[in-house]
Coordinates of C-alpha atoms and ligand atoms in Angstrom, one line a residue:
X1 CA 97.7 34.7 -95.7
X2 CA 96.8 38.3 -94.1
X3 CA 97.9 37.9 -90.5
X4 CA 96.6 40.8 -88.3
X5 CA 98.1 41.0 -84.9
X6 CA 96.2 43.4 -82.5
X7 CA 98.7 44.5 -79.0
X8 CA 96.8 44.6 -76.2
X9 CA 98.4 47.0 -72.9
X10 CA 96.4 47.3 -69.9
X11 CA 97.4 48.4 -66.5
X12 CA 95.7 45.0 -64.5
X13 CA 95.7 41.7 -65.5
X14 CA 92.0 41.5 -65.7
X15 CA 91.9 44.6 -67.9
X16 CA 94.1 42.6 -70.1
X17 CA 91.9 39.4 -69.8
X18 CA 88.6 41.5 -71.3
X19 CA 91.0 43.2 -73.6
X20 CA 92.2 40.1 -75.3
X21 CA 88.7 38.6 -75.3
X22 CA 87.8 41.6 -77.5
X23 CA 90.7 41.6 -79.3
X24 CA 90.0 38.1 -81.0
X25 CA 87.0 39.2 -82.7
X26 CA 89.0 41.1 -84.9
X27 CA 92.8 39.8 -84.4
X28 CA 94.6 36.5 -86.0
X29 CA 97.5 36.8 -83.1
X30 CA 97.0 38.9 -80.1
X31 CA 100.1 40.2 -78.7
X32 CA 100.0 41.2 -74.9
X33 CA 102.7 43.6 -74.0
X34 CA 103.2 43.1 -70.5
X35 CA 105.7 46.1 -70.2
X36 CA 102.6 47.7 -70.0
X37 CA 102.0 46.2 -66.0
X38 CA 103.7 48.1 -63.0
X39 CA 104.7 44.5 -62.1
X40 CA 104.6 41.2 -63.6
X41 CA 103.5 38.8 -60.6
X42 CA 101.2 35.1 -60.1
X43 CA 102.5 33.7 -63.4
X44 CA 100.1 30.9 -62.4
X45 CA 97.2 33.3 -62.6
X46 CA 98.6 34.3 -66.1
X47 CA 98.3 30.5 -67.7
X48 CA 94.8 30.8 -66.6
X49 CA 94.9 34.4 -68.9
X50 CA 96.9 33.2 -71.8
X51 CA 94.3 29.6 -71.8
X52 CA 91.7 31.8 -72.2
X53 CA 92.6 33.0 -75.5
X54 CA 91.4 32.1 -78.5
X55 CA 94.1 33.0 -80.6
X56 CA 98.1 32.7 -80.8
X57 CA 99.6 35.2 -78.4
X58 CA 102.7 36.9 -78.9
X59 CA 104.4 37.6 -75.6
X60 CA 106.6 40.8 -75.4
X61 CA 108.3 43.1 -72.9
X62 CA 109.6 46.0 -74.0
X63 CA 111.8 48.2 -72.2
X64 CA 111.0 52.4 -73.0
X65 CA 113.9 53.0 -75.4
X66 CA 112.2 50.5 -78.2
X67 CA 108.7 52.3 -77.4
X68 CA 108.0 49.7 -74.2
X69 CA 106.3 51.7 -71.1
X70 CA 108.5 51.1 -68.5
X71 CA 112.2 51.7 -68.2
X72 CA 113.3 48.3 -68.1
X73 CA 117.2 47.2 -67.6
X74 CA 118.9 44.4 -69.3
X75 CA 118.8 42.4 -66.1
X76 CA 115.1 42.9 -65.2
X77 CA 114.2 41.9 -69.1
X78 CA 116.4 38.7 -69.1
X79 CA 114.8 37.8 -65.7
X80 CA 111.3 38.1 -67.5
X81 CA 112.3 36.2 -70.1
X82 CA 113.8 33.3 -67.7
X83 CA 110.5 33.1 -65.7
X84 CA 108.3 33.7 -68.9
X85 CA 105.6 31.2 -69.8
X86 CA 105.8 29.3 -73.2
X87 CA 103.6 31.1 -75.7
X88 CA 102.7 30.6 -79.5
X89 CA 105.5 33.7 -79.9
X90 CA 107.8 35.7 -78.2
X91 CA 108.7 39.2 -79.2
X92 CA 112.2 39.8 -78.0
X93 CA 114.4 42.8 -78.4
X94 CA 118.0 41.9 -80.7
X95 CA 120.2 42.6 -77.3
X96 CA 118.8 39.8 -75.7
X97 CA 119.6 36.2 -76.1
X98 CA 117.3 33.8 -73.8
X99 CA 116.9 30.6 -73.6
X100 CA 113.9 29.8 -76.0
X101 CA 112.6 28.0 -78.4
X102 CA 114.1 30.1 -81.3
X103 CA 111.9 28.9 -84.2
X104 CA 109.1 30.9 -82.2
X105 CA 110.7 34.1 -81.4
X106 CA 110.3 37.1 -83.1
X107 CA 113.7 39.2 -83.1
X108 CA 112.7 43.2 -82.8
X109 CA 114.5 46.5 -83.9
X110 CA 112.3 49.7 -83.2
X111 CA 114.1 53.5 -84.0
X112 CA 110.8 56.4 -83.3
X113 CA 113.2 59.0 -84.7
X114 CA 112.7 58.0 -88.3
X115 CA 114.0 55.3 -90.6
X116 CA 117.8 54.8 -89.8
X117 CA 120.6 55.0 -92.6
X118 CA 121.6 51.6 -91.7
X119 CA 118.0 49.6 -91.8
X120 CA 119.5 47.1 -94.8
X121 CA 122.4 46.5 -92.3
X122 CA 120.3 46.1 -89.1
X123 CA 117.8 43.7 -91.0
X124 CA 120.8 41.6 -92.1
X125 CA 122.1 41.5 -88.3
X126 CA 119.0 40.5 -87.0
X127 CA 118.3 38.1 -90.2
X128 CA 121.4 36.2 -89.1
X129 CA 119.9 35.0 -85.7
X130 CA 118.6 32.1 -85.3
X131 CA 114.6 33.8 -84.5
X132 CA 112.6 33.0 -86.9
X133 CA 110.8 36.2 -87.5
X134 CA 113.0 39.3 -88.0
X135 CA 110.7 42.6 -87.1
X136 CA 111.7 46.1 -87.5
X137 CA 109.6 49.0 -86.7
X138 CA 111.0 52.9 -87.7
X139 CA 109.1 56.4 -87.7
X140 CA 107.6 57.7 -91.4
X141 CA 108.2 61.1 -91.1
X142 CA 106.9 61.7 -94.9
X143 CA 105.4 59.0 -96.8
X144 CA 108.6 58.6 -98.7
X145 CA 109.6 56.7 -95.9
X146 CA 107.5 53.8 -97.1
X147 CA 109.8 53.3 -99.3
X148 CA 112.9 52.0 -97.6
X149 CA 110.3 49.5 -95.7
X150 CA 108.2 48.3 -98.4
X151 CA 111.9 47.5 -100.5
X152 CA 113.3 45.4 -96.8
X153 CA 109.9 43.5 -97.4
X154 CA 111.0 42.7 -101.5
X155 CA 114.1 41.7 -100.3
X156 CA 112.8 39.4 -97.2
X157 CA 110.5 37.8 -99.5
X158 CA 112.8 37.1 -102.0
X159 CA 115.6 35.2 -99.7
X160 CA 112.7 33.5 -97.9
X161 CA 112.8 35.2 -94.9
X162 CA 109.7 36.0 -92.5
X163 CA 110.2 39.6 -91.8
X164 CA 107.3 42.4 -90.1
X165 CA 108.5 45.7 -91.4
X166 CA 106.1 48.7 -90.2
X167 CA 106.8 52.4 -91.1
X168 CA 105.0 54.1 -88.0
X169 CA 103.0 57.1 -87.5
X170 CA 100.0 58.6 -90.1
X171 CA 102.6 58.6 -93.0
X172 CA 103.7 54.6 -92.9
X173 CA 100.0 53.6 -93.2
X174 CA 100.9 52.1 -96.5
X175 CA 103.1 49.8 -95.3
X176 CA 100.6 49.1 -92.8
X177 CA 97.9 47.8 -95.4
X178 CA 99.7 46.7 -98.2
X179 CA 102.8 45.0 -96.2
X180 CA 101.0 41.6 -96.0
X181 CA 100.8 41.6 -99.6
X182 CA 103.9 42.0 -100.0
X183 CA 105.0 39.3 -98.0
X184 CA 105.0 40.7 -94.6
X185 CA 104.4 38.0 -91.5
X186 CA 101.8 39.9 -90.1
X187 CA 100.7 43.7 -89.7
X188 CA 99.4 45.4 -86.4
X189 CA 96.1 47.1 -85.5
X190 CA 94.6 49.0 -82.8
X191 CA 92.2 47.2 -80.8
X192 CA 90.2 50.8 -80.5
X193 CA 91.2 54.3 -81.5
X194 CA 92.4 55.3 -78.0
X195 CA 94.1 52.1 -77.2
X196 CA 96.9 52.2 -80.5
X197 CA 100.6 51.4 -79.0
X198 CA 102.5 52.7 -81.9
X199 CA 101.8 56.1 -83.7
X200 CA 99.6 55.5 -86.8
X201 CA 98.3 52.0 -85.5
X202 CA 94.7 52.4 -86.9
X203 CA 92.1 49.7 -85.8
X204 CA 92.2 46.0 -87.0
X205 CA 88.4 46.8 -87.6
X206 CA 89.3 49.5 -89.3
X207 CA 91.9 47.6 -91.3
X208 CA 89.6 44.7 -92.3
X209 CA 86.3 46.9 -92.8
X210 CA 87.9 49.6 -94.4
X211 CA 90.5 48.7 -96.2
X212 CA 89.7 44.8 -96.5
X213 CA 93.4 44.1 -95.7
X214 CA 92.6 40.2 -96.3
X215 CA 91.9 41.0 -100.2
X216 CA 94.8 42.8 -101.0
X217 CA 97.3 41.4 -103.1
X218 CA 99.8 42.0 -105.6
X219 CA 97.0 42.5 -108.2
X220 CA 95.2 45.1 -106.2
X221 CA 95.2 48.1 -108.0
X222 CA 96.1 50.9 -105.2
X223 CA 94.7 54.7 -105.5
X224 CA 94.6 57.0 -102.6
X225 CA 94.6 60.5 -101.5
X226 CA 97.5 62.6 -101.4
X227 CA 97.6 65.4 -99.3
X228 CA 98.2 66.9 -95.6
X229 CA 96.4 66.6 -92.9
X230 CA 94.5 63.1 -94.7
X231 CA 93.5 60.9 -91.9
X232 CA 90.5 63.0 -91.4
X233 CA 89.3 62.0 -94.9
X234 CA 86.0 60.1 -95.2
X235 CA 87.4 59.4 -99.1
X236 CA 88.6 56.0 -97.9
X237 CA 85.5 54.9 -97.0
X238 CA 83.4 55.7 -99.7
X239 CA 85.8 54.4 -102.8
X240 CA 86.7 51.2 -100.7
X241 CA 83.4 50.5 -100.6
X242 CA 82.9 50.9 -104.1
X243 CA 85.8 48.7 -105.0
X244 CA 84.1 45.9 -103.0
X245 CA 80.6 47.0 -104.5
X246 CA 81.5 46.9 -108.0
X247 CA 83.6 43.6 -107.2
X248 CA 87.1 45.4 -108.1
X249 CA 90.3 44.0 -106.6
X250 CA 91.2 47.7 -105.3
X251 CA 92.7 49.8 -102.5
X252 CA 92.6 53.4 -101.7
X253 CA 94.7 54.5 -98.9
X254 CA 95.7 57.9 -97.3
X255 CA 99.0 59.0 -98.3
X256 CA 100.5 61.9 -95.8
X257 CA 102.5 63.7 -98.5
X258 CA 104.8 66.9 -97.4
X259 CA 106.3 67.4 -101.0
X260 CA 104.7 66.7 -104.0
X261 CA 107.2 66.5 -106.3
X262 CA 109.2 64.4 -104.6
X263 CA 106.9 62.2 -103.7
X264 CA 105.8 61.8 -107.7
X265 CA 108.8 61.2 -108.7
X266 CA 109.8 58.4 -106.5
X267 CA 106.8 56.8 -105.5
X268 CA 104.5 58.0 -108.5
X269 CA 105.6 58.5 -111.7
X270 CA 106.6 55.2 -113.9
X271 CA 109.1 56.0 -115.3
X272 CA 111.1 57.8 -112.2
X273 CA 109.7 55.8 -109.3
X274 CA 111.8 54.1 -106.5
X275 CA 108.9 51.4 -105.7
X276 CA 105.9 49.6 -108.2
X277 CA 102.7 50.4 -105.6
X278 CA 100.5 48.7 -108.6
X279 CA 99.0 52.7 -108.7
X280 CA 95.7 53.5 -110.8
X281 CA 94.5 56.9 -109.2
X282 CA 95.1 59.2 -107.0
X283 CA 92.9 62.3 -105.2
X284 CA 95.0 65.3 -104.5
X285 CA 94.0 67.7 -101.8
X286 CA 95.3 70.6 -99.9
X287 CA 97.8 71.6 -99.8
X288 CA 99.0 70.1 -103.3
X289 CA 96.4 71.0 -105.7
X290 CA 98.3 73.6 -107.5
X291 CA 101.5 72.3 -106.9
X292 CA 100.8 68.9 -108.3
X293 CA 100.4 70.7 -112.4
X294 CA 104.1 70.5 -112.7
X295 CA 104.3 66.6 -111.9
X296 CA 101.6 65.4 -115.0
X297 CA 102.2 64.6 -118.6
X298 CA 98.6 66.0 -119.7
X299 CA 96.2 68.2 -118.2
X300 CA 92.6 68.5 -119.1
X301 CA 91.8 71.8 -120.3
X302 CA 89.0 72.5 -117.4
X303 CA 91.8 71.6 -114.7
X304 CA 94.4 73.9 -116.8
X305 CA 91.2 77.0 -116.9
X306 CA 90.8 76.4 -112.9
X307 CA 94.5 76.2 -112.1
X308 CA 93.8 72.5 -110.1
X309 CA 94.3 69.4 -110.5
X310 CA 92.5 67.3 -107.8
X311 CA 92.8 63.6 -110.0
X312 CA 95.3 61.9 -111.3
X313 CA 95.3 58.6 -113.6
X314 CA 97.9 56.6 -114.1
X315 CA 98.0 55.1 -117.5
X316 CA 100.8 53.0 -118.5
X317 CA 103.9 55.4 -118.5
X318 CA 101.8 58.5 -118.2
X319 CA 100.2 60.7 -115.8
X320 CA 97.1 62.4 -116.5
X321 CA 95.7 65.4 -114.2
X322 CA 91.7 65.9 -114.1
X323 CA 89.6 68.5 -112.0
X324 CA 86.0 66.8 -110.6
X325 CA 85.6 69.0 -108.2
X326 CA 83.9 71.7 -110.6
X327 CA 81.6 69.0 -112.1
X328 CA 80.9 67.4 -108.5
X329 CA 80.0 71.1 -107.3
X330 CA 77.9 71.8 -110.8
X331 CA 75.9 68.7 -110.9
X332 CA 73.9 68.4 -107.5
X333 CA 73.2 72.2 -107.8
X334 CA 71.7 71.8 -111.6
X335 CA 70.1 68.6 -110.3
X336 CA 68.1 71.1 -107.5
X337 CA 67.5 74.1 -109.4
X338 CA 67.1 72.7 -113.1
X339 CA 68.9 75.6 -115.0
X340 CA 71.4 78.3 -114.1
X341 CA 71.6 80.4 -117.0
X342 CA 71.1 84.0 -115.6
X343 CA 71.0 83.3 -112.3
X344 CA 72.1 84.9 -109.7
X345 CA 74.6 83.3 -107.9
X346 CA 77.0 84.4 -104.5
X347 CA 80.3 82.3 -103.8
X348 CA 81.6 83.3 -100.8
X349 CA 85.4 82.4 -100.8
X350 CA 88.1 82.9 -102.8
X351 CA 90.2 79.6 -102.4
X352 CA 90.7 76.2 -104.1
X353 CA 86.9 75.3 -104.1
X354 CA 85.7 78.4 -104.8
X355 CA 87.9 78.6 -108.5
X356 CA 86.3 75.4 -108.8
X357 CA 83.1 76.5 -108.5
X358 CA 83.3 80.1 -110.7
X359 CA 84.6 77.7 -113.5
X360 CA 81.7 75.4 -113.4
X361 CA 78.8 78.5 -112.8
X362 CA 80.3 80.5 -115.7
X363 CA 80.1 78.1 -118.4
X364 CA 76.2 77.4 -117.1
X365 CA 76.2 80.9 -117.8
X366 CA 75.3 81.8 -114.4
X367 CA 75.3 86.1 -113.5
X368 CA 78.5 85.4 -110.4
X369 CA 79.6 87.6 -107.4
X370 CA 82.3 86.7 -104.9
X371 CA 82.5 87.6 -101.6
X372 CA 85.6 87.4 -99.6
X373 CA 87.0 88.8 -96.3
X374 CA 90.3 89.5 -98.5
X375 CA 89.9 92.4 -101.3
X376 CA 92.7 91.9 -103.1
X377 CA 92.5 87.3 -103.3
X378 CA 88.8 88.4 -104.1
X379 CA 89.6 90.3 -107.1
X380 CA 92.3 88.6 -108.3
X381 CA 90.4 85.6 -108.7
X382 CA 87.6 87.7 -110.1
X383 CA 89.5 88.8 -112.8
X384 CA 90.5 85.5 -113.4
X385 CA 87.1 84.1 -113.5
X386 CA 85.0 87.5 -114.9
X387 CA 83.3 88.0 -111.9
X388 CA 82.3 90.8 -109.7
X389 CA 83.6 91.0 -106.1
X390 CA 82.1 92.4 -102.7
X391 CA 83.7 92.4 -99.3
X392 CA 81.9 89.9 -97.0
X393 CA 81.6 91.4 -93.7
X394 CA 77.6 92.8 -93.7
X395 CA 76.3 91.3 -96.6
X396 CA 73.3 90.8 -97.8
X397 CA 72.2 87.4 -100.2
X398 CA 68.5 88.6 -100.4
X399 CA 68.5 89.0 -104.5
X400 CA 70.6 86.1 -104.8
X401 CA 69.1 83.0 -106.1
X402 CA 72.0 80.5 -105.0
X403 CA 74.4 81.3 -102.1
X404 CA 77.4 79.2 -102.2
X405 CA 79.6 78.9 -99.1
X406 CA 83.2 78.0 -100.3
X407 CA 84.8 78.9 -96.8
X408 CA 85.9 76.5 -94.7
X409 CA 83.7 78.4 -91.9
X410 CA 81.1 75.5 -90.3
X411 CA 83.7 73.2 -89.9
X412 CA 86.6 72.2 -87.7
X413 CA 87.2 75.2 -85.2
X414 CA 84.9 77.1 -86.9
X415 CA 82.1 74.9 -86.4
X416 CA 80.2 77.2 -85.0
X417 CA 80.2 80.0 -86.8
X418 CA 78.9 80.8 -90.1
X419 CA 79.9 83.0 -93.1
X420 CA 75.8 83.9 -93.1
X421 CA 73.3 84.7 -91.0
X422 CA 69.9 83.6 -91.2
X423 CA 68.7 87.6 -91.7
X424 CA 71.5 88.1 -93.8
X425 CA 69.9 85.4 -96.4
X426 CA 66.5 86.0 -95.7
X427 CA 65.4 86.0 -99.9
X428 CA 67.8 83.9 -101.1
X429 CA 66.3 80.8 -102.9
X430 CA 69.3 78.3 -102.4
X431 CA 72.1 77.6 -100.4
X432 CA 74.8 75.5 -100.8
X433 CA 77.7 74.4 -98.2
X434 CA 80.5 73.2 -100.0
X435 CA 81.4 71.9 -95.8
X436 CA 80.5 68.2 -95.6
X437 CA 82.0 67.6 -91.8
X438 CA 79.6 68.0 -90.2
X439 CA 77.2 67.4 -92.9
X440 CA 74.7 70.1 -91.2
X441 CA 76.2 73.0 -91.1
X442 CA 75.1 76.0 -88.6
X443 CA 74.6 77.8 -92.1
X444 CA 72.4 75.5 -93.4
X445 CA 70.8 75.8 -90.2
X446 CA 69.8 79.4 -90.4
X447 CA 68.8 78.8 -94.0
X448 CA 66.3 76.3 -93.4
X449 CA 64.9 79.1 -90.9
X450 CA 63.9 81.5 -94.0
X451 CA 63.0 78.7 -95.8
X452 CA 66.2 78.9 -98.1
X453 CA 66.2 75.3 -100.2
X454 CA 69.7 73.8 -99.1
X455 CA 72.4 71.4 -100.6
X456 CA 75.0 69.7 -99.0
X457 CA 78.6 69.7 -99.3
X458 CA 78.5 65.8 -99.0
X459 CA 76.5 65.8 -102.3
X460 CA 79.4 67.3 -104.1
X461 CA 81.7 65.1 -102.2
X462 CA 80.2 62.3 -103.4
X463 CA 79.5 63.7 -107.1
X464 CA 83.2 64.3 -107.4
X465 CA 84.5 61.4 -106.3
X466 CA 82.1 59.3 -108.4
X467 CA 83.7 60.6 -111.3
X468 CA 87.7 60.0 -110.0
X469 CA 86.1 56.1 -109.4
X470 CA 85.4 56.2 -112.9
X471 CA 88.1 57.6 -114.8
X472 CA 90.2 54.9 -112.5
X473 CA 88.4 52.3 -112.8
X474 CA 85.8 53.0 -116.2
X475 CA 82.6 51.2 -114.0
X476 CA 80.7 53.8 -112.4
X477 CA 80.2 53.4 -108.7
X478 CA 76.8 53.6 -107.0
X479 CA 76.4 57.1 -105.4
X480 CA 73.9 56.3 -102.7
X481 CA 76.5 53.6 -101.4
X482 CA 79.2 56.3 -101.4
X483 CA 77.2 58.8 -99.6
X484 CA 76.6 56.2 -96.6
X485 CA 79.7 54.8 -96.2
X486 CA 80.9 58.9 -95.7
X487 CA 77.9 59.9 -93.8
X488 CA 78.4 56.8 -91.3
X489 CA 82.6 57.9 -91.8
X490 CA 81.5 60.9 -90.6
X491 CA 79.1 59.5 -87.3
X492 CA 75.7 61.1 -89.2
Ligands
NAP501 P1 91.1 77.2 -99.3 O1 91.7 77.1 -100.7 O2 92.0 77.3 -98.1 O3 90.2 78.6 -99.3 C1 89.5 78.9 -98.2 C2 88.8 80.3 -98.5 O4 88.0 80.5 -97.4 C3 89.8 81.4 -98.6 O5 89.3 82.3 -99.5 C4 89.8 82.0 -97.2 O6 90.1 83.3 -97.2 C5 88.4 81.8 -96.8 N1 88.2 81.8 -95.4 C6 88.8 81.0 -94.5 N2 88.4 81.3 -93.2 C7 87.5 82.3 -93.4 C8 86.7 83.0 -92.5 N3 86.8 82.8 -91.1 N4 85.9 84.0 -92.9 C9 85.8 84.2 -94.2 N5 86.6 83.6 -95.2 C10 87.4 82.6 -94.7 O7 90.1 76.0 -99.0 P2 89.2 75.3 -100.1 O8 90.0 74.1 -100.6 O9 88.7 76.3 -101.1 O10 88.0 74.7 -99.2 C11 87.0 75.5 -98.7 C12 86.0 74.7 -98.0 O11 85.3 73.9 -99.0 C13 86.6 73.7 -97.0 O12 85.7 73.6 -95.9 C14 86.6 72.4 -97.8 O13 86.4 71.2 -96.9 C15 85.3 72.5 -98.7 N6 85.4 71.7 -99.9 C16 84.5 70.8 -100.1 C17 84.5 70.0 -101.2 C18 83.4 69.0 -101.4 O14 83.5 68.1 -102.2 N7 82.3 69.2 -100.7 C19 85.5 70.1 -102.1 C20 86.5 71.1 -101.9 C21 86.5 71.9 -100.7 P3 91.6 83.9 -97.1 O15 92.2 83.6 -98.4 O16 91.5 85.3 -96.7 O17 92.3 83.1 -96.0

């Protein structure tokens, strides 16, 4: 059974008391770290606390070295410990030996530099004591670091032991959603966003709305997204939902990857991998797009012709590479304006999603110009498309029928700019912002004032990743459910 444990630190004790009452709506344990008081005082007062909740409490006290918030000697922590009341657990670091009921302590090892040589040697020390949960907690530098973790969890399992093995920080999320499946004791959660007391913590409501951390098992077909930055991505929420929707025992997770070939070949790949995942599908974004060719046993002609590969299937021994970005850009634009043969069409961009998008307008036979702030990008990918190019500072979209932004300008720390003003595309018919966050753009914005028709970069969003839930799953998911579950992602 899933067991999610949600810490709770607060600076007073009745901070802590409303803290723990909101932490049981989500949480099957609540753990109240008490390192995180300037004193501990009025035990008495405390019973009253601890009576109060509704769920198992783990107890713990942990000094700053293994991530605690107070510097804490030995002596002060065994003097806690002496004085301590009885809870369901207590969480107590592997130098300390109290006197306690053993079959309800939880023996812990944290390292925040990374994951140490020595973490098979370090779980067997601490599996030799007589606690009856062993927990270790290291740092996931890259997400290659799940593998070490995920393996101690394999091994635990298979010698019976109750182990908690967490790779911290954005790039151990995976062992933070699929380590119950795999036998893990339990796995933590933030209580809120802000209130996370180890790197990568995301919420327990997250964990249980999101990525329905109860259903998982070793069944559960896993897909995510591979890329870097990914926590931003609103792609969890949409294909999770589907998966529940279309009544699919299915995960899709955010997977910080640094290097892409390494990470195929040791977590991907089945025939080189280090660990078995269960993986269907994976979504590749930036940086990797390019990068990830070299790693796939077949790639679809389109994906070859556009240089990207933003899909990947995994079928039996074999990887297969897919682009949907240049259908999901194609389709809610043909669905607007009906044809595009001989129309006039402006991409402004020359990056990932505008190759994307030259590939899909030129075989709708649609009369293409780029514009980009960089001459010589622009015309390389020009030639490489059959384009025409013009520079982008002072230009006007007037005889254009579709504008296309395929800049990340509108978004981020360019949020409020816009590669276009409202006089500059005074004429245009259409325009289209490939931006989805936020999913009104200031560009759309000053279309609407000259009455340009817009489209959303959500809608392409959506129409690409409608077709990666196909090719991983063959059902295809609702889009209207898909576009909600990102728009609400997204707090719109
Ligand atoms: P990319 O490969 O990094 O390309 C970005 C392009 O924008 C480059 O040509 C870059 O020019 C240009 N650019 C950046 N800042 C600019 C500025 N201030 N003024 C003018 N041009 C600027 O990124 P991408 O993957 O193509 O993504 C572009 C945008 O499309 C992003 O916002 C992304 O989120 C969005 N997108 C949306 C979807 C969707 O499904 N809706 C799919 C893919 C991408 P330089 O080369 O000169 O830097």
């Amino acid at each position: 059974m899933t067991q999610v444990c949600v810490p709770v630190c607060e600076k007073s004790l009745d901070a802590f008391e409303n803290a723990s009452a909101r932490a049981c709506e989500f949480a099957d344990i609540v753990e109240l770290r008490l390192d995180c008081l300037a004193a501990v005082e009025d035990w008495q007062r405390w019973q009253q606390v601890l009576d109060r909740i509704s769920r198992p409490v783990i107890l713990t006290f942990r000094p700053a070295e293994q991530g605690g918030y107070r510097e804490l000697d030995h002596d002060a922590r065994e003097s806690f410990w002496k004085t301590a009341p009885r809870t369901d657990w207590w969480d107590v670091e592997s130098d300390l030996a109290p006197d306690a009921d053993w079959s309800r302590v939880i023996i812990s090892h944290h390292d925040f530099s990374g994951v140490p040589d020595n973490l098979e040697q370090i779980y067997e020390r601490l599996a030799a004591s007589p606690a009856r949960v062993v927990k270790i907690a290291v740092q996931a530098n890259d997400v290659l670091d799940c593998i070490p973790v995920l393996q101690l969890l394999d091994r635990a399992r298979a010698e019976g032991r109750d182990l908690i093995a967490i790779a911290m920080g954005n790039a151990g999320i995976a062992t933070r959603v699929l380590g119950p499946s795999r036998g893990a004791f339990l796995t933590y959660a933030a209580l809120e966003d802000a209130s996370a007391t180890a790197p990568g913590q995301i919420t327990a409501q997250k964990l249980r709305s999101v990525y329905h951390v109860d259903k998982i098992d070793r069944e559960t077909m896993v897909c995510g997204l591979v890329g870097r930055p990914v926590m931003h991505s609103v792609s969890p929420h949409m294909h999770n939902a589907a998966f529940v929707s279309a009544a699919i025992n299915g995960v899709y997770l955010p997977l910080e990857v640094r290097d892409v070939k390494t990470f195929f070949r040791r977590m991907v790949h089945p025939r080189t991998r280090e660990i078995d995942l269960n993986l269907r599908g994976l979504s590749i974004t930036a940086p990797h797009k390019s990068a990830v060719l070299e790693c796939l046993d077949w790639i679809e002609p389109e994906a070859e012709d556009i240089g990207a590969v933003n899909t990947v299937v995994v079928d039996d021994d074999k990887l297969r590479g897919f682009n949907t970005d240049a259908a999901g850009f194609i389709e809610p634009l043909l669905a607007l304006t009906g044809s595009l043969a001989g129309s006039r069409v402006a991409v402004i961009g020359a990056g990932g999603a505008a190759r994307a998008a030259l590939w899909a307008l030129r075989r709708q036979q649609a009369n293409v110009t780029l514009f980009a702030r960089d001459a010589a990008k622009a015309r390389a990918v020009g030639q490489l498309f059959d384009v025409s190019y013009k520079p982008l500072p002072s230009a006007s979209f007037a005889e254009y029928d579709v504008v296309v932004n395929a800049t990340p300008v509108g978004s981020g720390e360019l949020i409020d700019q816009t590669p276009a003003t409202a006089q500059q595309l005074a004429g245009a018919r259409y325009v289209y912002d490939l931006v989805y966050n936020p999913i009104e753009t200031r560009l759309l914005k000053e279309a609407g004032e000259v009455e340009c028709k817009t489209l959303r970069g959500l809608e392409m969003l959506v129409a690409q990743a409608k077709i990666q839930f196909q090719l991983w799953t063959g059902q295809a998911p609702s889009a209207s459910l898909m576009y909600d579950s990102a728009a609400a992602a997204l707090g719109q």
